[in-house]
Amino acid sequence: MPLDATPARPVEVWGGVEASIVRIGERWRDQAVETGHRARPEDLERIAALGIGTLRYPVLWESVAPRHPEERDWSWHDERLGRLRRLGISVIAGLLHHGSGPRYTSLLDPLFPEKLAAHAEAVALRYPWVRHFTPVNEPLTTARFSGLYGHWYPHRSDAPAFLRALVNQCRGVVLAMQAIRRVTPEASLVQTEDLGRTFATPLLQYQAAFENERRWLSFDLLCGRVGPLHRLYAFMRANGIAAAELDWLRANARPPDILGMNHYLTSDRYLDERLEAYPASAQGGNGRHRYADVEAVRVDLPAGALGPAARLRELWDRYRRPVALTEVHHGCTREEQLRWLAEGWDAAVALKRQGADVRALTVWALLGVRDWNSLLLRQDGFYEPGAFDIRSTPPRPTALAAATAALASGRRFHHPVLDTPGWWRRPGRHYVTPAGGVPDTVRAAPPVLITGGAGRMARVLARHCAMRGLPAVALPRAALDITDPAAVEAALARHRPWAVINAAGHGPEARAARPGEAMGAGVVAAACAASRLPFLLISAGQIFGGSGPRAFTEEDTPLPCCRFGHDKAAAEALVLAAHPTALVIRAGRLIEIGAAGGAPDTPAAAVSHMPDLAQAMLDLLVDGESGIWHLTHPSAEPCAEPAPAPPEGGTVCLASCRGHLMPPLGAALRAALWPAARPPVGAGEVFLNGSSA
């Protein structure tokens, strides 16, 4: 399913850099620091190379004036915004992004709106060429997380605090735009919000109805719609919001120039009192009933009820003002990220073709995000890539970058993984299987062909392909002799794969390659090169041996000292000679939970947990990567000097100069592998499926 640009007056492609500064207790989280963007000004040239003409970019209050409102440091912003101006990129300046302001204020501060307006005026005076502003990103969502759920500062959990935080932010937006327009009269307001809809069982329809009115409250306030006849007016008055405040907003609010919708797979919700069907972490209540609050995509609901198309249509129908998708991001595996981008793009294009004024889709988090799977509450270092993967130096463009560049230039983008719908539309996603089952919506799509299909690594790959909606065919040695060119060509013609993985000779039980496997790898690579198919060879760290550095990188020369290593080195040479753009993965000792892994003192840099390895390899394959990659787990422990002649399957530590893509070995995995092992190497958790969905 290709992604097509619209014909006349196309939907624009915007970009965004996740740069929230969030206060949690006395701890501050700065995404620009945690993703490394704060120290990489050259990121802006990479973004410009995608063809993006408009960028949501931070000029955050907490960053400019963290200690005192009159002590402003513009140096970082001068350099970055100056670069963007020279690159011809229009800026949508974000002034507060899920923040509560610097330490000298908070969302509950009565003077918060005036203080924010002072910062906005200073920004406008400093950068008079900036024409678009988002003074507060997602005021309703921020108020919920800070004033109703207690996640972020000031950590309140009551309706009066929630409403005070919301009204303060909306009043702050109005005052900020008034201050900005005194400097730049033509300045426009691009207001963003998450507008996810709540669905529910019949018992809980009353709660869903309330939440579905509440989701519009920030836009209604900013459009001057909240008067005595508004359905939530009495609720607001009963919880501390004065009539004069609402009257002021009605009199002074000017509707946003563009209404921006941020939409995620977790945005639409479902409420169900049948607690036994759902995980304990999703269970809560409202004081009247206890219920589970879960992602609506995991519940059987009518076709067309969920997703960006439905919500964007509701936004347009309610306000009839220019709209945009202002955040499109999915923290999952690469093909699922592409599928989510495709769904957002299709929604924007379809609504525009129906006559709505849809301005843009924003590829969000171009540099990825850290720890948003826990709403920044945990510091696990959990990273979700975007169009660029910052785990490589310099940041490596992913398949999302190729899709973004194509759409921004008005070209079609197609990848074979788009022939299968996202997990949110496939069978198996439901918490409770619907009566009568779920129709299989998976279309026929070209598969990934896996050779060496009887080995454990091949079986793990096939299992993870199935989880990711990647059709796969795993052929064991008995079904395909990879040393026979005619047999290989016949297999390619029969299965018509979009990519081939050679997993022959791999698995914890395989410590020596069978005769002919090196030659067979070369045969398959040559056939793939002739058919212009991506090819991935799984190699091993045992191609290294003898004296050397503490850990070997991709730039080190192979010096195998065992038969297994010699065979893998020979396979690499044959593959790269036959298929210069092949992807070669060198893994450590292959391990699985519940299987014998290694000695208790085996460093993480010497092992590759097979499910994590499969996920990283498939991401690289979808990205169209080539060349040699080392995939082991990051280690805080030093590797011992390699022995002069390691035995068959001996310990070899690998490092990477291309990027550390594997997650840390979490405590649970290390305990399963090495019950008497020392403490976990990293703070990360065990990610068996690489997905935060």
mmCIF file with all atom_site columns, C-alpha atoms in Angstrom, residues 294-361:
data_model
loop_
_atom_site.group_PDB
_atom_site.id
_atom_site.type_symbol
_atom_site.label_atom_id
_atom_site.label_alt_id
_atom_site.label_comp_id
_atom_site.label_asym_id
_atom_site.label_entity_id
_atom_site.label_seq_id
_atom_site.pdbx_PDB_ins_code
_atom_site.Cartn_x
_atom_site.Cartn_y
_atom_site.Cartn_z
_atom_site.occupancy
_atom_site.B_iso_or_equiv
_atom_site.pdbx_formal_charge
_atom_site.auth_seq_id
_atom_site.auth_comp_id
_atom_site.auth_asym_id
_atom_site.auth_atom_id
_atom_site.pdbx_PDB_model_num
ATOM 1  C CA . VAL A 1 294 ? -7.552  0.460  28.529 1.00 0.00 ? 294 VAL A CA 1
ATOM 2  C CA . GLU A 1 295 ? -6.534  1.282  24.972 1.00 0.00 ? 295 GLU A CA 1
ATOM 3  C CA . ALA A 1 296 ? -9.680  1.126  22.870 1.00 0.00 ? 296 ALA A CA 1
ATOM 4  C CA . VAL A 1 297 ? -7.780  -0.501 19.991 1.00 0.00 ? 297 VAL A CA 1
ATOM 5  C CA . ARG A 1 298 ? -7.604  -3.673 22.124 1.00 0.00 ? 298 ARG A CA 1
ATOM 6  C CA . VAL A 1 299 ? -11.393 -3.889 22.369 1.00 0.00 ? 299 VAL A CA 1
ATOM 7  C CA . ASP A 1 300 ? -13.887 -5.004 19.724 1.00 0.00 ? 300 ASP A CA 1
ATOM 8  C CA . LEU A 1 301 ? -15.495 -1.785 18.473 1.00 0.00 ? 301 LEU A CA 1
ATOM 9  C CA . PRO A 1 302 ? -17.232 -0.929 15.186 1.00 0.00 ? 302 PRO A CA 1
ATOM 10 C CA . ALA A 1 303 ? -15.052 -0.352 12.150 1.00 0.00 ? 303 ALA A CA 1
ATOM 11 C CA . GLY A 1 304 ? -14.177 3.298  11.710 1.00 0.00 ? 304 GLY A CA 1
ATOM 12 C CA . ALA A 1 305 ? -14.810 4.225  15.344 1.00 0.00 ? 305 ALA A CA 1
ATOM 13 C CA . LEU A 1 306 ? -11.134 4.583  16.244 1.00 0.00 ? 306 LEU A CA 1
ATOM 14 C CA . GLY A 1 307 ? -8.015  6.235  14.971 1.00 0.00 ? 307 GLY A CA 1
ATOM 15 C CA . PRO A 1 308 ? -6.853  9.532  13.506 1.00 0.00 ? 308 PRO A CA 1
ATOM 16 C CA . ALA A 1 309 ? -9.443  9.602  10.711 1.00 0.00 ? 309 ALA A CA 1
ATOM 17 C CA . ALA A 1 310 ? -12.381 9.457  13.126 1.00 0.00 ? 310 ALA A CA 1
ATOM 18 C CA . ARG A 1 311 ? -10.921 11.988 15.574 1.00 0.00 ? 311 ARG A CA 1
ATOM 19 C CA . LEU A 1 312 ? -9.758  14.449 12.898 1.00 0.00 ? 312 LEU A CA 1
ATOM 20 C CA . ARG A 1 313 ? -13.236 14.401 11.347 1.00 0.00 ? 313 ARG A CA 1
ATOM 21 C CA . GLU A 1 314 ? -14.765 15.169 14.764 1.00 0.00 ? 314 GLU A CA 1
ATOM 22 C CA . LEU A 1 315 ? -12.359 18.069 15.235 1.00 0.00 ? 315 LEU A CA 1
ATOM 23 C CA . TRP A 1 316 ? -13.200 19.559 11.845 1.00 0.00 ? 316 TRP A CA 1
ATOM 24 C CA . ASP A 1 317 ? -16.950 19.090 12.287 1.00 0.00 ? 317 ASP A CA 1
ATOM 25 C CA . ARG A 1 318 ? -16.956 20.727 15.729 1.00 0.00 ? 318 ARG A CA 1
ATOM 26 C CA . TYR A 1 319 ? -14.974 23.890 14.923 1.00 0.00 ? 319 TYR A CA 1
ATOM 27 C CA . ARG A 1 320 ? -14.776 24.221 11.118 1.00 0.00 ? 320 ARG A CA 1
ATOM 28 C CA . ARG A 1 321 ? -11.360 25.842 11.400 1.00 0.00 ? 321 ARG A CA 1
ATOM 29 C CA . PRO A 1 322 ? -8.051  24.787 9.801  1.00 0.00 ? 322 PRO A CA 1
ATOM 30 C CA . VAL A 1 323 ? -6.813  21.556 11.354 1.00 0.00 ? 323 VAL A CA 1
ATOM 31 C CA . ALA A 1 324 ? -3.576  19.584 11.358 1.00 0.00 ? 324 ALA A CA 1
ATOM 32 C CA . LEU A 1 325 ? -2.212  16.364 12.770 1.00 0.00 ? 325 LEU A CA 1
ATOM 33 C CA . THR A 1 326 ? 0.506   17.877 14.949 1.00 0.00 ? 326 THR A CA 1
ATOM 34 C CA . GLU A 1 327 ? 2.029   14.725 16.446 1.00 0.00 ? 327 GLU A CA 1
ATOM 35 C CA . VAL A 1 328 ? 2.227   11.355 14.696 1.00 0.00 ? 328 VAL A CA 1
ATOM 36 C CA . HIS A 1 329 ? 4.525   8.940  16.521 1.00 0.00 ? 329 HIS A CA 1
ATOM 37 C CA . HIS A 1 330 ? 4.414   5.304  17.591 1.00 0.00 ? 330 HIS A CA 1
ATOM 38 C CA . GLY A 1 331 ? 6.977   3.773  19.918 1.00 0.00 ? 331 GLY A CA 1
ATOM 39 C CA . CYS A 1 332 ? 7.060   0.308  18.446 1.00 0.00 ? 332 CYS A CA 1
ATOM 40 C CA . THR A 1 333 ? 8.963   -1.742 15.886 1.00 0.00 ? 333 THR A CA 1
ATOM 41 C CA . ARG A 1 334 ? 9.933   -0.048 12.655 1.00 0.00 ? 334 ARG A CA 1
ATOM 42 C CA . GLU A 1 335 ? 7.252   -1.459 10.382 1.00 0.00 ? 335 GLU A CA 1
ATOM 43 C CA . GLU A 1 336 ? 4.574   -0.581 12.947 1.00 0.00 ? 336 GLU A CA 1
ATOM 44 C CA . GLN A 1 337 ? 5.931   2.977  13.015 1.00 0.00 ? 337 GLN A CA 1
ATOM 45 C CA . LEU A 1 338 ? 5.601   3.113  9.230  1.00 0.00 ? 338 LEU A CA 1
ATOM 46 C CA . ARG A 1 339 ? 2.074   1.696  9.390  1.00 0.00 ? 339 ARG A CA 1
ATOM 47 C CA . TRP A 1 340 ? 1.018   4.305  11.963 1.00 0.00 ? 340 TRP A CA 1
ATOM 48 C CA . LEU A 1 341 ? 2.472   7.096  9.847  1.00 0.00 ? 341 LEU A CA 1
ATOM 49 C CA . ALA A 1 342 ? 0.578   5.675  6.868  1.00 0.00 ? 342 ALA A CA 1
ATOM 50 C CA . GLU A 1 343 ? -2.685  5.652  8.813  1.00 0.00 ? 343 GLU A CA 1
ATOM 51 C CA . GLY A 1 344 ? -2.232  9.258  9.884  1.00 0.00 ? 344 GLY A CA 1
ATOM 52 C CA . TRP A 1 345 ? -1.307  10.360 6.365  1.00 0.00 ? 345 TRP A CA 1
ATOM 53 C CA . ASP A 1 346 ? -4.251  8.563  4.809  1.00 0.00 ? 346 ASP A CA 1
ATOM 54 C CA . ALA A 1 347 ? -6.593  10.168 7.362  1.00 0.00 ? 347 ALA A CA 1
ATOM 55 C CA . ALA A 1 348 ? -5.321  13.683 6.618  1.00 0.00 ? 348 ALA A CA 1
ATOM 56 C CA . VAL A 1 349 ? -5.411  13.204 2.842  1.00 0.00 ? 349 VAL A CA 1
ATOM 57 C CA . ALA A 1 350 ? -8.893  11.648 2.856  1.00 0.00 ? 350 ALA A CA 1
ATOM 58 C CA . LEU A 1 351 ? -10.406 14.415 4.971  1.00 0.00 ? 351 LEU A CA 1
ATOM 59 C CA . LYS A 1 352 ? -8.811  17.091 2.815  1.00 0.00 ? 352 LYS A CA 1
ATOM 60 C CA . ARG A 1 353 ? -10.225 15.476 -0.305 1.00 0.00 ? 353 ARG A CA 1
ATOM 61 C CA . GLN A 1 354 ? -13.653 15.648 1.332  1.00 0.00 ? 354 GLN A CA 1
ATOM 62 C CA . GLY A 1 355 ? -13.348 19.421 1.568  1.00 0.00 ? 355 GLY A CA 1
ATOM 63 C CA . ALA A 1 356 ? -11.920 19.976 5.064  1.00 0.00 ? 356 ALA A CA 1
ATOM 64 C CA . ASP A 1 357 ? -9.155  22.525 5.548  1.00 0.00 ? 357 ASP A CA 1
ATOM 65 C CA . VAL A 1 358 ? -6.424  20.091 6.594  1.00 0.00 ? 358 VAL A CA 1
ATOM 66 C CA . ARG A 1 359 ? -3.068  21.847 6.633  1.00 0.00 ? 359 ARG A CA 1
ATOM 67 C CA . ALA A 1 360 ? -0.450  19.311 7.621  1.00 0.00 ? 360 ALA A CA 1
ATOM 68 C CA . LEU A 1 361 ? 0.726   16.081 9.181  1.00 0.00 ? 361 LEU A CA 1
#
